[in-house]
């Protein structure tokens, strides 16, 4: 299979990830109960992201081999944990940790690789890096609170927790969508 075909498949998978992410937000039960639809959408997001990360790695590997490889490892490892965490409520914590790896490590590492890769927007690179910064800020706010993003110990911390959570999830969705568009464009050159 040619590299351009992988770019095209990765780009399409990225668009599917964006659509599935919005569908997941729309169908998620606020009480935290996970339905069959939640699991199906989570698997679509996880598997689609694996293909997207591999295509992004191929796009950056010559100009930024170390950062693109580290991003690929973080993306594959994080998605594997994310997918494993969807099997049972006792594994949800593992899935959340995997999601954090993807959002906080893979996107910023690809962002650094994008800075070194000709033909990729610097703004896209910055969005990837800022996504990781927002994810780190979210983790720090949650740790200082001692609760979780959905059940903080101090309700006064909820705006900071939700604000940083939405910033890094929406940043990631924008990053995935833009990366997908770039991969589709690269498949035609």
mmCIF file of C-alpha atoms in Angstrom:
data_model
loop_
_atom_site.group_PDB
_atom_site.id
_atom_site.type_symbol
_atom_site.label_atom_id
_atom_site.label_comp_id
_atom_site.label_asym_id
_atom_site.label_seq_id
_atom_site.Cartn_x
_atom_site.Cartn_y
_atom_site.Cartn_z
ATOM 1 C CA UNK A 1 0.000 0.000 0.000
ATOM 2 C CA UNK A 2 1.369 3.383 -0.928
ATOM 3 C CA UNK A 3 2.033 6.131 1.587
ATOM 4 C CA UNK A 4 -0.504 8.383 -0.128
ATOM 5 C CA UNK A 5 -3.183 5.717 0.323
ATOM 6 C CA UNK A 6 -2.356 5.545 4.027
ATOM 7 C CA UNK A 7 -2.593 9.359 4.221
ATOM 8 C CA UNK A 8 -6.038 9.176 2.607
ATOM 9 C CA UNK A 9 -7.242 6.381 4.912
ATOM 10 C CA UNK A 10 -5.818 8.203 7.952
ATOM 11 C CA UNK A 11 -7.548 11.424 6.918
ATOM 12 C CA UNK A 12 -10.900 9.701 6.506
ATOM 13 C CA UNK A 13 -10.466 7.933 9.854
ATOM 14 C CA UNK A 14 -9.720 11.284 11.481
ATOM 15 C CA UNK A 15 -12.956 12.755 10.132
ATOM 16 C CA UNK A 16 -14.815 9.713 11.475
ATOM 17 C CA UNK A 17 -13.136 10.302 14.868
ATOM 18 C CA UNK A 18 -14.348 13.916 14.930
ATOM 19 C CA UNK A 19 -17.933 12.928 14.056
ATOM 20 C CA UNK A 20 -17.902 10.064 16.577
ATOM 21 C CA UNK A 21 -16.536 12.378 19.284
ATOM 22 C CA UNK A 22 -19.382 14.834 18.809
ATOM 23 C CA UNK A 23 -21.857 11.925 18.758
ATOM 24 C CA UNK A 24 -20.315 10.643 21.997
ATOM 25 C CA UNK A 25 -20.771 14.053 23.638
ATOM 26 C CA UNK A 26 -24.383 14.144 22.458
ATOM 27 C CA UNK A 27 -25.254 10.645 23.695
ATOM 28 C CA UNK A 28 -23.274 10.437 26.944
ATOM 29 C CA UNK A 29 -25.381 10.028 30.062
ATOM 30 C CA UNK A 30 -24.541 12.840 32.532
ATOM 31 C CA UNK A 31 -24.820 10.374 35.433
ATOM 32 C CA UNK A 32 -21.777 8.497 34.134
ATOM 33 C CA UNK A 33 -23.593 5.319 33.037
ATOM 34 C CA UNK A 34 -22.051 3.962 29.868
ATOM 35 C CA UNK A 35 -24.456 2.556 27.307
ATOM 36 C CA UNK A 36 -23.786 0.245 24.391
ATOM 37 C CA UNK A 37 -23.731 3.305 22.111
ATOM 38 C CA UNK A 38 -21.031 4.863 24.311
ATOM 39 C CA UNK A 39 -18.899 1.732 23.939
ATOM 40 C CA UNK A 40 -19.414 1.539 20.177
ATOM 41 C CA UNK A 41 -18.519 5.207 19.696
ATOM 42 C CA UNK A 42 -15.488 4.809 21.982
ATOM 43 C CA UNK A 43 -14.247 1.919 19.853
ATOM 44 C CA UNK A 44 -14.781 3.896 16.652
ATOM 45 C CA UNK A 45 -12.803 6.801 18.146
ATOM 46 C CA UNK A 46 -10.022 4.540 19.425
ATOM 47 C CA UNK A 47 -9.567 2.489 16.258
ATOM 48 C CA UNK A 48 -9.888 5.517 13.986
ATOM 49 C CA UNK A 49 -7.291 7.366 16.047
ATOM 50 C CA UNK A 50 -4.835 4.476 15.663
ATOM 51 C CA UNK A 51 -4.984 4.774 11.880
ATOM 52 C CA UNK A 52 -4.802 8.583 12.025
ATOM 53 C CA UNK A 53 -1.712 8.470 14.269
ATOM 54 C CA UNK A 54 0.051 6.017 11.976
ATOM 55 C CA UNK A 55 -0.641 8.219 8.937
ATOM 56 C CA UNK A 56 0.544 11.329 10.832
ATOM 57 C CA UNK A 57 3.680 9.431 11.846
ATOM 58 C CA UNK A 58 4.410 8.549 8.217
ATOM 59 C CA UNK A 59 3.949 12.205 7.245
ATOM 60 C CA UNK A 60 6.477 13.432 9.845
ATOM 61 C CA UNK A 61 8.960 10.577 10.241
ATOM 62 C CA UNK A 62 11.614 11.882 7.839
ATOM 63 C CA UNK A 63 11.806 15.430 9.205
ATOM 64 C CA UNK A 64 11.159 14.661 12.896
ATOM 65 C CA UNK A 65 11.855 10.962 13.478
ATOM 66 C CA UNK A 66 12.146 11.041 17.280
ATOM 67 C CA UNK A 67 9.106 13.191 18.054
ATOM 68 C CA UNK A 68 6.900 11.456 15.501
ATOM 69 C CA UNK A 69 7.897 8.024 16.857
ATOM 70 C CA UNK A 70 7.281 9.102 20.471
ATOM 71 C CA UNK A 71 3.912 10.538 19.429
ATOM 72 C CA UNK A 72 3.021 7.298 17.654
ATOM 73 C CA UNK A 73 3.980 5.243 20.733
ATOM 74 C CA UNK A 74 1.950 7.530 23.043
ATOM 75 C CA UNK A 75 -0.981 7.428 20.635
ATOM 76 C CA UNK A 76 -0.978 3.652 20.215
ATOM 77 C CA UNK A 77 -0.354 2.988 23.910
ATOM 78 C CA UNK A 78 -2.954 5.492 25.032
ATOM 79 C CA UNK A 79 -5.553 4.208 22.583
ATOM 80 C CA UNK A 80 -4.870 0.603 23.572
ATOM 81 C CA UNK A 81 -5.491 1.511 27.230
ATOM 82 C CA UNK A 82 -8.526 3.588 26.242
ATOM 83 C CA UNK A 83 -10.022 0.650 24.319
ATOM 84 C CA UNK A 84 -9.173 -1.816 27.103
ATOM 85 C CA UNK A 85 -10.906 0.484 29.568
ATOM 86 C CA UNK A 86 -14.220 0.225 27.721
ATOM 87 C CA UNK A 87 -14.688 -3.463 28.583
ATOM 88 C CA UNK A 88 -15.855 -3.197 32.172
ATOM 89 C CA UNK A 89 -16.623 -0.554 34.819
ATOM 90 C CA UNK A 90 -13.668 -1.873 36.816
ATOM 91 C CA UNK A 91 -11.382 -0.871 33.918
ATOM 92 C CA UNK A 92 -12.777 2.636 33.313
ATOM 93 C CA UNK A 93 -9.869 4.208 35.211
ATOM 94 C CA UNK A 94 -7.412 2.524 32.838
ATOM 95 C CA UNK A 95 -9.377 3.866 29.865
ATOM 96 C CA UNK A 96 -9.370 7.367 31.315
ATOM 97 C CA UNK A 97 -5.596 7.156 31.800
ATOM 98 C CA UNK A 98 -5.224 6.033 28.174
ATOM 99 C CA UNK A 99 -7.345 8.934 26.992
ATOM 100 C CA UNK A 100 -5.123 11.262 29.003
ATOM 101 C CA UNK A 101 -1.985 9.813 27.366
ATOM 102 C CA UNK A 102 -3.425 10.433 23.926
ATOM 103 C CA UNK A 103 -4.637 13.947 24.661
ATOM 104 C CA UNK A 104 -1.696 15.107 26.754
ATOM 105 C CA UNK A 105 1.210 13.398 24.984
ATOM 106 C CA UNK A 106 0.428 12.340 21.422
ATOM 107 C CA UNK A 107 -1.044 15.632 20.185
ATOM 108 C CA UNK A 108 1.755 17.837 21.627
ATOM 109 C CA UNK A 109 4.481 15.468 20.416
ATOM 110 C CA UNK A 110 2.974 15.506 16.939
ATOM 111 C CA UNK A 111 2.765 19.290 17.332
ATOM 112 C CA UNK A 112 6.523 19.441 17.871
ATOM 113 C CA UNK A 113 7.041 17.118 14.901
ATOM 114 C CA UNK A 114 4.791 19.345 12.780
ATOM 115 C CA UNK A 115 7.039 22.330 13.532
ATOM 116 C CA UNK A 116 9.881 20.426 11.900
ATOM 117 C CA UNK A 117 7.891 19.134 8.927
ATOM 118 C CA UNK A 118 7.697 21.285 5.818
ATOM 119 C CA UNK A 119 4.233 21.859 4.427
ATOM 120 C CA UNK A 120 2.348 21.583 7.722
ATOM 121 C CA UNK A 121 0.801 24.680 9.263
ATOM 122 C CA UNK A 122 2.573 26.100 12.314
ATOM 123 C CA UNK A 123 -0.833 26.958 13.758
ATOM 124 C CA UNK A 124 -1.726 23.251 13.679
ATOM 125 C CA UNK A 125 1.505 22.518 15.543
ATOM 126 C CA UNK A 126 0.649 25.140 18.175
ATOM 127 C CA UNK A 127 -2.870 23.706 18.600
ATOM 128 C CA UNK A 128 -1.359 20.268 19.275
ATOM 129 C CA UNK A 129 1.009 21.685 21.881
ATOM 130 C CA UNK A 130 -1.687 23.818 23.534
ATOM 131 C CA UNK A 131 -3.955 20.776 23.706
ATOM 132 C CA UNK A 132 -1.331 19.041 25.815
ATOM 133 C CA UNK A 133 -0.903 22.127 28.024
ATOM 134 C CA UNK A 134 -4.681 22.316 28.598
ATOM 135 C CA UNK A 135 -4.735 18.595 29.427
ATOM 136 C CA UNK A 136 -1.922 19.049 31.927
ATOM 137 C CA UNK A 137 -3.749 22.024 33.482
ATOM 138 C CA UNK A 138 -6.889 19.891 33.750
ATOM 139 C CA UNK A 139 -4.993 17.091 35.481
ATOM 140 C CA UNK A 140 -3.405 19.525 37.913
ATOM 141 C CA UNK A 141 -6.732 21.158 38.788
ATOM 142 C CA UNK A 142 -8.301 17.735 39.364
ATOM 143 C CA UNK A 143 -5.367 16.584 41.530
ATOM 144 C CA UNK A 144 -5.489 19.767 43.618
ATOM 145 C CA UNK A 145 -9.222 19.223 44.125
ATOM 146 C CA UNK A 146 -8.773 15.542 45.034
ATOM 147 C CA UNK A 147 -11.866 14.450 43.116
ATOM 148 C CA UNK A 148 -12.502 13.649 39.487
ATOM 149 C CA UNK A 149 -13.591 15.741 36.512
ATOM 150 C CA UNK A 150 -17.169 14.562 36.900
ATOM 151 C CA UNK A 151 -17.353 14.639 40.723
ATOM 152 C CA UNK A 152 -15.131 17.313 42.275
ATOM 153 C CA UNK A 153 -14.691 17.400 46.052
ATOM 154 C CA UNK A 154 -15.193 21.166 46.090
ATOM 155 C CA UNK A 155 -18.003 22.350 43.799
ATOM 156 C CA UNK A 156 -16.267 25.719 43.530
ATOM 157 C CA UNK A 157 -13.572 23.994 41.439
ATOM 158 C CA UNK A 158 -16.065 22.729 38.856
ATOM 159 C CA UNK A 159 -15.700 25.721 36.466
ATOM 160 C CA UNK A 160 -11.898 25.346 36.401
ATOM 161 C CA UNK A 161 -12.128 21.576 35.965
ATOM 162 C CA UNK A 162 -14.732 21.722 33.217
ATOM 163 C CA UNK A 163 -13.098 24.712 31.513
ATOM 164 C CA UNK A 164 -9.723 23.022 31.195
ATOM 165 C CA UNK A 165 -11.383 19.706 30.271
ATOM 166 C CA UNK A 166 -13.385 21.295 27.465
ATOM 167 C CA UNK A 167 -10.333 23.252 26.288
ATOM 168 C CA UNK A 168 -8.219 20.160 25.885
ATOM 169 C CA UNK A 169 -10.942 17.940 24.421
ATOM 170 C CA UNK A 170 -12.082 20.585 21.931
ATOM 171 C CA UNK A 171 -8.451 21.410 21.140
ATOM 172 C CA UNK A 172 -7.896 17.740 20.403
ATOM 173 C CA UNK A 173 -10.970 17.559 18.159
ATOM 174 C CA UNK A 174 -9.784 20.633 16.232
ATOM 175 C CA UNK A 175 -6.297 19.135 15.990
ATOM 176 C CA UNK A 176 -7.662 15.803 14.693
ATOM 177 C CA UNK A 177 -9.921 17.525 12.168
ATOM 178 C CA UNK A 178 -7.144 19.747 10.850
ATOM 179 C CA UNK A 179 -4.651 16.878 10.778
ATOM 180 C CA UNK A 180 -7.214 14.849 8.807
ATOM 181 C CA UNK A 181 -7.649 17.652 6.294
ATOM 182 C CA UNK A 182 -3.884 17.952 5.950
ATOM 183 C CA UNK A 183 -3.481 14.192 5.409
ATOM 184 C CA UNK A 184 -6.199 14.221 2.746
ATOM 185 C CA UNK A 185 -4.466 17.138 1.025
ATOM 186 C CA UNK A 186 -1.096 15.344 1.240
ATOM 187 C CA UNK A 187 -2.618 12.228 -0.348
ATOM 188 C CA UNK A 188 -3.327 14.209 -3.525
ATOM 189 C CA UNK A 189 0.145 15.736 -3.950
#
